[in-house]
CSV table of N, CA, C and O in Angstrom, one decimal:
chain,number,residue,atom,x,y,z
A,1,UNK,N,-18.1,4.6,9.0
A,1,UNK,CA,-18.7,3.3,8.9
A,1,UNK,C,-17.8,2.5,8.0
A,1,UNK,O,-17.3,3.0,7.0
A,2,UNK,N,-17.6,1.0,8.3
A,2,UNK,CA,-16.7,0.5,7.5
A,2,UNK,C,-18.1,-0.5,6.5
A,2,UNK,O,-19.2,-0.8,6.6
A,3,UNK,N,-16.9,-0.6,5.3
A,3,UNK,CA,-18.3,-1.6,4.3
A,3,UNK,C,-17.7,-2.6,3.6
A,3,UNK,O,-16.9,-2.3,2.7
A,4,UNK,N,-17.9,-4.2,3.9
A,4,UNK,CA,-17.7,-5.0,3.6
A,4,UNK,C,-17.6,-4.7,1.9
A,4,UNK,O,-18.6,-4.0,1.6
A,5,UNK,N,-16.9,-4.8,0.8
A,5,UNK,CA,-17.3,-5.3,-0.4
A,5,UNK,C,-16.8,-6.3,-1.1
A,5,UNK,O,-15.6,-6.2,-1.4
A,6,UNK,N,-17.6,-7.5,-1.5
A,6,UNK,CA,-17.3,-8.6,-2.4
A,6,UNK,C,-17.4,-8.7,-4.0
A,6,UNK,O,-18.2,-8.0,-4.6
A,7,UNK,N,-16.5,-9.6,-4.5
A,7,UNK,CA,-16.9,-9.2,-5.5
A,7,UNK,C,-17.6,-11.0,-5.8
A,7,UNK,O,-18.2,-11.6,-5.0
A,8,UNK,N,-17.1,-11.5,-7.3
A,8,UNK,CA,-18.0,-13.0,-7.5
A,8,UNK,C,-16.9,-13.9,-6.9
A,8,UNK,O,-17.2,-15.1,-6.7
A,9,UNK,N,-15.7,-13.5,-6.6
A,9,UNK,CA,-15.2,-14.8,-5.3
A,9,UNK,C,-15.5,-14.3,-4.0
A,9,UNK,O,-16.0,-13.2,-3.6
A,10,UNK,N,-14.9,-15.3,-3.3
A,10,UNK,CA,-15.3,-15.1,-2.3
A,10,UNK,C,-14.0,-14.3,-1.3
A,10,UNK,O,-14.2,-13.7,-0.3
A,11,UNK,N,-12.4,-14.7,-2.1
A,11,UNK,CA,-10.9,-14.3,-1.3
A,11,UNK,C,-11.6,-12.6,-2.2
A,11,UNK,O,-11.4,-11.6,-1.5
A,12,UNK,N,-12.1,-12.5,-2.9
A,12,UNK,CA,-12.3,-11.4,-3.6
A,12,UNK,C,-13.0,-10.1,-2.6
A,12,UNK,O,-14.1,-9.8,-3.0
A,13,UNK,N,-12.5,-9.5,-1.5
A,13,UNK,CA,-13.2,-8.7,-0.2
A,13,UNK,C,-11.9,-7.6,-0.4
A,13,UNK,O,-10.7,-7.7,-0.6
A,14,UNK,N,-12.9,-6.4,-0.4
A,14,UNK,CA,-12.0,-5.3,0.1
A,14,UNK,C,-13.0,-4.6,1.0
A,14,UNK,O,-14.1,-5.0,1.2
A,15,UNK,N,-12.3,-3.3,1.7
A,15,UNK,CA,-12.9,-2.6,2.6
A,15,UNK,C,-12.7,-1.0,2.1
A,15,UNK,O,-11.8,-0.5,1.4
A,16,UNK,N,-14.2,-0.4,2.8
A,16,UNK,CA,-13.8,1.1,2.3
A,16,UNK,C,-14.2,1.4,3.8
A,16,UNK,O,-14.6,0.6,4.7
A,17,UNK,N,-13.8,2.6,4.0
A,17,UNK,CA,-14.7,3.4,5.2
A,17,UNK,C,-15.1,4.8,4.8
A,17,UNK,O,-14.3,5.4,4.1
A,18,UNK,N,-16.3,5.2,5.2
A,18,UNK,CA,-17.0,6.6,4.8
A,18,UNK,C,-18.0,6.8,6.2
A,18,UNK,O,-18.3,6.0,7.1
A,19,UNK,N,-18.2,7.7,6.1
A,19,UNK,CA,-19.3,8.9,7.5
A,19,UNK,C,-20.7,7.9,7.6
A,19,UNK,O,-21.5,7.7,6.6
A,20,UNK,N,-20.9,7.4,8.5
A,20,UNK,CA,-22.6,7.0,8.7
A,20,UNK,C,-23.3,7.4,7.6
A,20,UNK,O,-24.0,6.5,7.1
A,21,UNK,N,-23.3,8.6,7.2
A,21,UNK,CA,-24.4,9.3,6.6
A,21,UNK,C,-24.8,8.6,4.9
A,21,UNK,O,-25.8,8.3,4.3
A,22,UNK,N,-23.3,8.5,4.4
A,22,UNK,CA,-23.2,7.3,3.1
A,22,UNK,C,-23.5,6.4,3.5
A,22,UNK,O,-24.7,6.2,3.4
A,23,UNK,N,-22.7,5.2,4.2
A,23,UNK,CA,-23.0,4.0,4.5
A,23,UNK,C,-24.3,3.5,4.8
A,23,UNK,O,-24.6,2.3,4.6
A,24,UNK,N,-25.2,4.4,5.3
A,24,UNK,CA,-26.9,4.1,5.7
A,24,UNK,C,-27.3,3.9,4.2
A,24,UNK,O,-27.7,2.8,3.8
A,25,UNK,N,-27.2,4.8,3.5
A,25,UNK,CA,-27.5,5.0,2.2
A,25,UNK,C,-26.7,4.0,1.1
A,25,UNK,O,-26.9,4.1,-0.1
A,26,UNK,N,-25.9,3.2,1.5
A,26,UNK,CA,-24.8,2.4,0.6
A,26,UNK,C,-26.0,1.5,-0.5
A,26,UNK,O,-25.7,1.8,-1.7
A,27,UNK,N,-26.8,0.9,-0.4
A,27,UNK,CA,-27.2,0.5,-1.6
A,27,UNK,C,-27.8,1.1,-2.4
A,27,UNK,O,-27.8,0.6,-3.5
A,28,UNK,N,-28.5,2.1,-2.4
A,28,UNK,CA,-28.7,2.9,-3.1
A,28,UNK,C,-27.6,3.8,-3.8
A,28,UNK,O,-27.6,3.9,-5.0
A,29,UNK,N,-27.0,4.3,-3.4
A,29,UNK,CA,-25.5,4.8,-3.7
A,29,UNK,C,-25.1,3.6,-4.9
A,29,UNK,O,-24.6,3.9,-6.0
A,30,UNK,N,-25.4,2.1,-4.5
A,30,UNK,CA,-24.4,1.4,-5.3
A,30,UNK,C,-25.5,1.5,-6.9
A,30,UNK,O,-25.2,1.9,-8.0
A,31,UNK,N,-26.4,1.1,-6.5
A,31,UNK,CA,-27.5,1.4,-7.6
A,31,UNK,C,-27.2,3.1,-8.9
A,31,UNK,O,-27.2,3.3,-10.1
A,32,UNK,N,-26.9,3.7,-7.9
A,32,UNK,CA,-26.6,5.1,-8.8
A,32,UNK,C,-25.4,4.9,-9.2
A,32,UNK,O,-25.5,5.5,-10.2
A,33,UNK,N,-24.2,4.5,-9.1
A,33,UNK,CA,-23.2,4.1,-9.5
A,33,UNK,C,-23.3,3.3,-10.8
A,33,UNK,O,-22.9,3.6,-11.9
A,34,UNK,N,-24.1,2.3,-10.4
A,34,UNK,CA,-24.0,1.6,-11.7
A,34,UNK,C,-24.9,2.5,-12.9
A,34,UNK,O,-24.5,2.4,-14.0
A,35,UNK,N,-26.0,3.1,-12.7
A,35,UNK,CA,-26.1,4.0,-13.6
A,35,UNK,C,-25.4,4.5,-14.1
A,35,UNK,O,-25.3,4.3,-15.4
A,36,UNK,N,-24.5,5.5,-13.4
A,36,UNK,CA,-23.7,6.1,-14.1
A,36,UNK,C,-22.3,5.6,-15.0
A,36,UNK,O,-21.8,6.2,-15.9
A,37,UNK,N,-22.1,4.3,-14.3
A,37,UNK,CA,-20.7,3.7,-14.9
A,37,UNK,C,-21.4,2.8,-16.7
A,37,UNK,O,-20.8,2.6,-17.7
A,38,UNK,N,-22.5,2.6,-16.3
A,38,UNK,CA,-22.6,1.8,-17.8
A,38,UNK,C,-23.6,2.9,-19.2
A,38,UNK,O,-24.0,2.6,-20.3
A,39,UNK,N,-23.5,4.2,-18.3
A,39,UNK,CA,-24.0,4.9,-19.3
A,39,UNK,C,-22.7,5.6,-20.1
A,39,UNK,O,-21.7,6.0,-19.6
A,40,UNK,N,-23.1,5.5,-21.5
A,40,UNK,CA,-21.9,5.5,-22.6
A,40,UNK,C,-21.6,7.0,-22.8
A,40,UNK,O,-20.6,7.3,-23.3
A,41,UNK,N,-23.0,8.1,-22.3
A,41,UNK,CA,-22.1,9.7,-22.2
A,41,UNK,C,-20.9,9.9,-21.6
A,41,UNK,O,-20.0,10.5,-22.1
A,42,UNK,N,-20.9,9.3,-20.4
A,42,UNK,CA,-20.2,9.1,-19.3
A,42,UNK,C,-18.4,8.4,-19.5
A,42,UNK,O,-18.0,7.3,-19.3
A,43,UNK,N,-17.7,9.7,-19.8
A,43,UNK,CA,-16.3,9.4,-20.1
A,43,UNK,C,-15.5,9.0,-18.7
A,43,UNK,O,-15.2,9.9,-17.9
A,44,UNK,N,-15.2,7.9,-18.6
A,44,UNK,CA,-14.4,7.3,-17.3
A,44,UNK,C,-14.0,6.4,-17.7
A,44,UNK,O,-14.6,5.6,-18.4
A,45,UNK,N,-12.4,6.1,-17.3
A,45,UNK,CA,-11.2,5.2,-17.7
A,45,UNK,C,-11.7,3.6,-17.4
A,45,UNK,O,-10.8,2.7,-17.3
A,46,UNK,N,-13.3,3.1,-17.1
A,46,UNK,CA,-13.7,1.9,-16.4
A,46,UNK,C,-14.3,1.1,-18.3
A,46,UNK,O,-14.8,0.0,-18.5
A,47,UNK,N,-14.0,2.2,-19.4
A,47,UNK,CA,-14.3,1.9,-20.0
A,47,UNK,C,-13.4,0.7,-21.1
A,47,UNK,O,-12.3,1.1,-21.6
A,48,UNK,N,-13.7,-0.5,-21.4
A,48,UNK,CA,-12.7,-1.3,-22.2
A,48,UNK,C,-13.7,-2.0,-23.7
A,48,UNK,O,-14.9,-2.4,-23.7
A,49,UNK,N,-12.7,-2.0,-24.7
A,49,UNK,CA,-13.7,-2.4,-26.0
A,49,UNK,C,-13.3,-4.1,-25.5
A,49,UNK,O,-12.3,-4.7,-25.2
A,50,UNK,N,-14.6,-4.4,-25.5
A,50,UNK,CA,-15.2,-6.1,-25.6
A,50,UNK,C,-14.8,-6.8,-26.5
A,50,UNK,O,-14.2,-7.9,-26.4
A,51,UNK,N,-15.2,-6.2,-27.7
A,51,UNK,CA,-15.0,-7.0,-28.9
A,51,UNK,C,-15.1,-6.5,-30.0
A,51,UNK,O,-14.7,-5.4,-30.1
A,52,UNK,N,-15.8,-6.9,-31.4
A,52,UNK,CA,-16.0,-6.0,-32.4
A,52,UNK,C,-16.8,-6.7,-33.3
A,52,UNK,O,-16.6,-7.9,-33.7
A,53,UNK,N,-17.8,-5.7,-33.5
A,53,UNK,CA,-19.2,-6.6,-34.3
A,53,UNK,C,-19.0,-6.9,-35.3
A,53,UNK,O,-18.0,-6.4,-35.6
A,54,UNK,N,-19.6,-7.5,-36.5
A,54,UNK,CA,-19.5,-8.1,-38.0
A,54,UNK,C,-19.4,-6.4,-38.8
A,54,UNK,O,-19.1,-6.4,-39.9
A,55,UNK,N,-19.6,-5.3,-38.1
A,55,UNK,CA,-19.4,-4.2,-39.0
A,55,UNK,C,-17.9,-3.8,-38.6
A,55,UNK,O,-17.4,-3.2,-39.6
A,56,UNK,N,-17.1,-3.9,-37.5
A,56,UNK,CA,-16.0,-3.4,-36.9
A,56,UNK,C,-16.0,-2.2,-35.8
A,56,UNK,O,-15.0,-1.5,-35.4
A,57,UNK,N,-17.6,-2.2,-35.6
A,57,UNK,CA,-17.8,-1.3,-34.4
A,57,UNK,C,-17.6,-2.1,-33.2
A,57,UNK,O,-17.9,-3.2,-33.0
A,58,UNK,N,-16.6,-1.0,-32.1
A,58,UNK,CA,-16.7,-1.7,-31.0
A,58,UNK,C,-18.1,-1.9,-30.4
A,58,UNK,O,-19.2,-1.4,-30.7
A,59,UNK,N,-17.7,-2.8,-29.2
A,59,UNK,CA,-18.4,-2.7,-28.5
A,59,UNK,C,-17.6,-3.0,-27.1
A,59,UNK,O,-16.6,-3.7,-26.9
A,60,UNK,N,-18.8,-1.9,-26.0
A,60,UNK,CA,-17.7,-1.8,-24.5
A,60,UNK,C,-18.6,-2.6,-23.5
A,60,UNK,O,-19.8,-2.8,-23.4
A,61,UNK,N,-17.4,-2.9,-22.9
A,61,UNK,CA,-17.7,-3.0,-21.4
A,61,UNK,C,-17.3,-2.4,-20.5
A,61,UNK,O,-16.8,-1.4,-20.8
A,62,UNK,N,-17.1,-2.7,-19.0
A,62,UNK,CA,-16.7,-2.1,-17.9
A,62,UNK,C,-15.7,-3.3,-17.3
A,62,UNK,O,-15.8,-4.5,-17.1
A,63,UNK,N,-14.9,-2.4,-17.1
A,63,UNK,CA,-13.8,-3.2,-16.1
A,63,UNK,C,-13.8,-2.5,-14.9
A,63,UNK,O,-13.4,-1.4,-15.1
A,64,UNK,N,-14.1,-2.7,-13.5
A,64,UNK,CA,-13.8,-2.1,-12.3
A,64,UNK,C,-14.0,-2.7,-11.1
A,64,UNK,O,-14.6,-3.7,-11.1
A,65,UNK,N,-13.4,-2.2,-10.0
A,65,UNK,CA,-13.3,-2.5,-9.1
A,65,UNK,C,-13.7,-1.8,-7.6
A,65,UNK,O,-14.5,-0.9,-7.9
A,66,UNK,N,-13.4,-1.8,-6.3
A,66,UNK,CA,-13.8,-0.9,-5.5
A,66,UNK,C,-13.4,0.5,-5.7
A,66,UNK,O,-14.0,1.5,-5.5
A,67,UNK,N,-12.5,0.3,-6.0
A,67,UNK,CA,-11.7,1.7,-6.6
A,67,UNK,C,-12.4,2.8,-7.1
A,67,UNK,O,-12.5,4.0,-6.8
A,68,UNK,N,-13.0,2.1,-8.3
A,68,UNK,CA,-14.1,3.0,-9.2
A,68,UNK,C,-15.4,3.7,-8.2
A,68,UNK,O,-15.7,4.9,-8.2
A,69,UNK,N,-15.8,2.9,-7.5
A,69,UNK,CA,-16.8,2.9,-6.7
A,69,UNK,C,-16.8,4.2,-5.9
A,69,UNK,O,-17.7,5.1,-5.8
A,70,UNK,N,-14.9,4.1,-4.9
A,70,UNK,CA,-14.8,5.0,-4.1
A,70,UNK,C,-14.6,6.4,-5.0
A,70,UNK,O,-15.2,7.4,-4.7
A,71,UNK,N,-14.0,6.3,-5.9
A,71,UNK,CA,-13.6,7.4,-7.0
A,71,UNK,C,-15.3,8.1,-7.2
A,71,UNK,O,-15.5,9.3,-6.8
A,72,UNK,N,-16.2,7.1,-7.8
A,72,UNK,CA,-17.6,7.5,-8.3
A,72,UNK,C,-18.5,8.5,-6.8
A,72,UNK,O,-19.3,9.4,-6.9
A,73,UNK,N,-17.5,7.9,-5.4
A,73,UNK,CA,-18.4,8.5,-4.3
A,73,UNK,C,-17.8,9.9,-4.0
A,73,UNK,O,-18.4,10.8,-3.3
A,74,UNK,N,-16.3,10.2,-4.7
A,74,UNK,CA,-15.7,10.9,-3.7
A,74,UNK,C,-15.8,12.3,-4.8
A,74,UNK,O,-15.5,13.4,-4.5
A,75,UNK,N,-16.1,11.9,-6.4
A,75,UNK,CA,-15.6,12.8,-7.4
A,75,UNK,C,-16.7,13.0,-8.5
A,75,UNK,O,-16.6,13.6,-9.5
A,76,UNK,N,-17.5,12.4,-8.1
A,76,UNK,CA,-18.9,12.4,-8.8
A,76,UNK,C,-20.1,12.5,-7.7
A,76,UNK,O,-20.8,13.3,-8.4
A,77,UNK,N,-20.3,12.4,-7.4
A,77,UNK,CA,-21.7,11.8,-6.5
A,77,UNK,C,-21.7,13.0,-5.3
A,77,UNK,O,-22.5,13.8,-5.1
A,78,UNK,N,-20.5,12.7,-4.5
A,78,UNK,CA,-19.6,14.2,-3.3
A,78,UNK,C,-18.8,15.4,-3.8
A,78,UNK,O,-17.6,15.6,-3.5
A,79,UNK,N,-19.3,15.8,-4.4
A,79,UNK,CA,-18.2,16.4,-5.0
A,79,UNK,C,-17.9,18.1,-4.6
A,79,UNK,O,-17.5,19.0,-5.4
A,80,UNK,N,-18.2,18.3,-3.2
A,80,UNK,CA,-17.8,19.2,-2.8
A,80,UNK,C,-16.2,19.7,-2.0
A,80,UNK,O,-16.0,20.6,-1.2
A,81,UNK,N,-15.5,18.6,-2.6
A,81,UNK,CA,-13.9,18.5,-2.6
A,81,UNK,C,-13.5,18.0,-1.0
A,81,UNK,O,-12.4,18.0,-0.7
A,82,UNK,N,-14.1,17.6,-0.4
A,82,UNK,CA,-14.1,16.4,0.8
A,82,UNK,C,-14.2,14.9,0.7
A,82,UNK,O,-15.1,14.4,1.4
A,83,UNK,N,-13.8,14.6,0.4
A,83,UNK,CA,-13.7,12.8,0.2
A,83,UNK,C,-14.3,12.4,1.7
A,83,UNK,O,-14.1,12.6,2.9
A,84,UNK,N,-15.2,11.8,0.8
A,84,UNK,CA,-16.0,10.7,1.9
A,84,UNK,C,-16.2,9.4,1.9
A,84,UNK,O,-17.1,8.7,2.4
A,85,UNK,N,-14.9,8.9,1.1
A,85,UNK,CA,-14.8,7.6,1.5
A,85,UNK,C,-13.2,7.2,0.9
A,85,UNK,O,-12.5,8.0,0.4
A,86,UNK,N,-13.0,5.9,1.2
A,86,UNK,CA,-11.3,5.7,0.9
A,86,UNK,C,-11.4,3.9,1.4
A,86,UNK,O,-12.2,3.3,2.1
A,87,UNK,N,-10.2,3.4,0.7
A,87,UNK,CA,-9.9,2.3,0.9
A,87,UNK,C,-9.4,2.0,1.9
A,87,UNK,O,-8.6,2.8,2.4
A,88,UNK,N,-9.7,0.5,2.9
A,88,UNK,CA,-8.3,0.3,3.6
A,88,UNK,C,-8.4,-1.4,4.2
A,88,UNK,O,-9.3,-2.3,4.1
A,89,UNK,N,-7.2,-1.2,4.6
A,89,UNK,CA,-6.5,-2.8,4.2
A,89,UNK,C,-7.1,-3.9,5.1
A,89,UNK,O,-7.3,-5.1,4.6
A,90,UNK,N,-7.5,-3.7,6.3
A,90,UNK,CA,-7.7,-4.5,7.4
A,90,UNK,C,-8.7,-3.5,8.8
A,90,UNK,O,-8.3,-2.6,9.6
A,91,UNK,N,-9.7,-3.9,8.6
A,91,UNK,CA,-10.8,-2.8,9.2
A,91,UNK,C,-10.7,-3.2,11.0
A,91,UNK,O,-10.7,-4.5,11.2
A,92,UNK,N,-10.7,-2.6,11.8
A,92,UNK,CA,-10.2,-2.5,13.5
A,92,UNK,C,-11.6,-2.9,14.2
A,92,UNK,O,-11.8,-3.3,15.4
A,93,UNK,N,-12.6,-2.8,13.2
A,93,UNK,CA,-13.8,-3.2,13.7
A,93,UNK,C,-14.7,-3.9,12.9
A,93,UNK,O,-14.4,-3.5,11.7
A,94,UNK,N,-15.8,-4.8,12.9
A,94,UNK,CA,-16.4,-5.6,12.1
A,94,UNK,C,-17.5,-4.3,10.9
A,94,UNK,O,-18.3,-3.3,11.1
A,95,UNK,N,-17.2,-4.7,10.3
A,95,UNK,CA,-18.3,-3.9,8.7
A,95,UNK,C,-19.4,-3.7,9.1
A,95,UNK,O,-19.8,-4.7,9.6
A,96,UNK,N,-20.2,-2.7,9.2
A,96,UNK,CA,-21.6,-2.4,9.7
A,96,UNK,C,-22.6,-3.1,8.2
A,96,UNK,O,-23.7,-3.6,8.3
A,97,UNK,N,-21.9,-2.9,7.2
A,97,UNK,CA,-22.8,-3.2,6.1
A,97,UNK,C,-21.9,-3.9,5.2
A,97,UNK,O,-20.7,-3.9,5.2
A,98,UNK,N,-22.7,-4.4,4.3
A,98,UNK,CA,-22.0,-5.3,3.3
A,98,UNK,C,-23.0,-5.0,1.7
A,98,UNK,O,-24.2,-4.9,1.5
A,99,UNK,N,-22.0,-5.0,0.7
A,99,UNK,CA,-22.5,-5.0,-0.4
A,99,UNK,C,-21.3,-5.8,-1.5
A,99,UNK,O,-20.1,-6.0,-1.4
A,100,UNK,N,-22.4,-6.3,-2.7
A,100,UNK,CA,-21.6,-6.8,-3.5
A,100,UNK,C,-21.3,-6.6,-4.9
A,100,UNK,O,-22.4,-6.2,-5.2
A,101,UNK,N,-20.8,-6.6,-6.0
A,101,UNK,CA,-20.8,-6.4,-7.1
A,101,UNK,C,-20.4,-7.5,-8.1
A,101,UNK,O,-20.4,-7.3,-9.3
């Protein structure tokens, strides 16, 4: 199944494709994603210091992109060493679903 994703522009569109069986389930998938990427146990390279408070503790945010997403589907979430999803440049058929971030 192919899946539209946008980000806050609009030239801002990439594509993934993954098996029916994800894609049915894609917003909920994206929902669990973001759980997982803004919880601070959670050691993954999406992490960048924001800024730094009046004591000199950081403070983080998230930098990412579809990338992360497909990473979060294929190596956290699937992780029975089969990738079930992947980027790609120009989809041969129209997006069955669309999501945004």
């Amino acid at each position: 199944m192919i899946v539209k994703v946008g980000f806050d522009y609009e030239d801002d569109i990439e594509y993934m494709i993954c098996p029916a069986n994800v894609g049915r389930n894609i917003n909920q998938l994206q929902r669990d994603f973001w759980t997982w990427l803004y919880n601070r146990e959670n050691h993954h390279p999406y992490w960048e210091i924001h800024y730094q408070d009046e004591e000199g503790n950081p403070v983080y945010g998230v930098s990412y992109g579809t990338d992360a997403f497909v990473y979060w589907l294929n190596n956290v979430r699937f992780t029975k060493g089969k990738k079930v999803a992947r980027l790609i440049e120009v989809p041969k058929t129209p997006p069955k679903k669309t999501i945004r971030f």
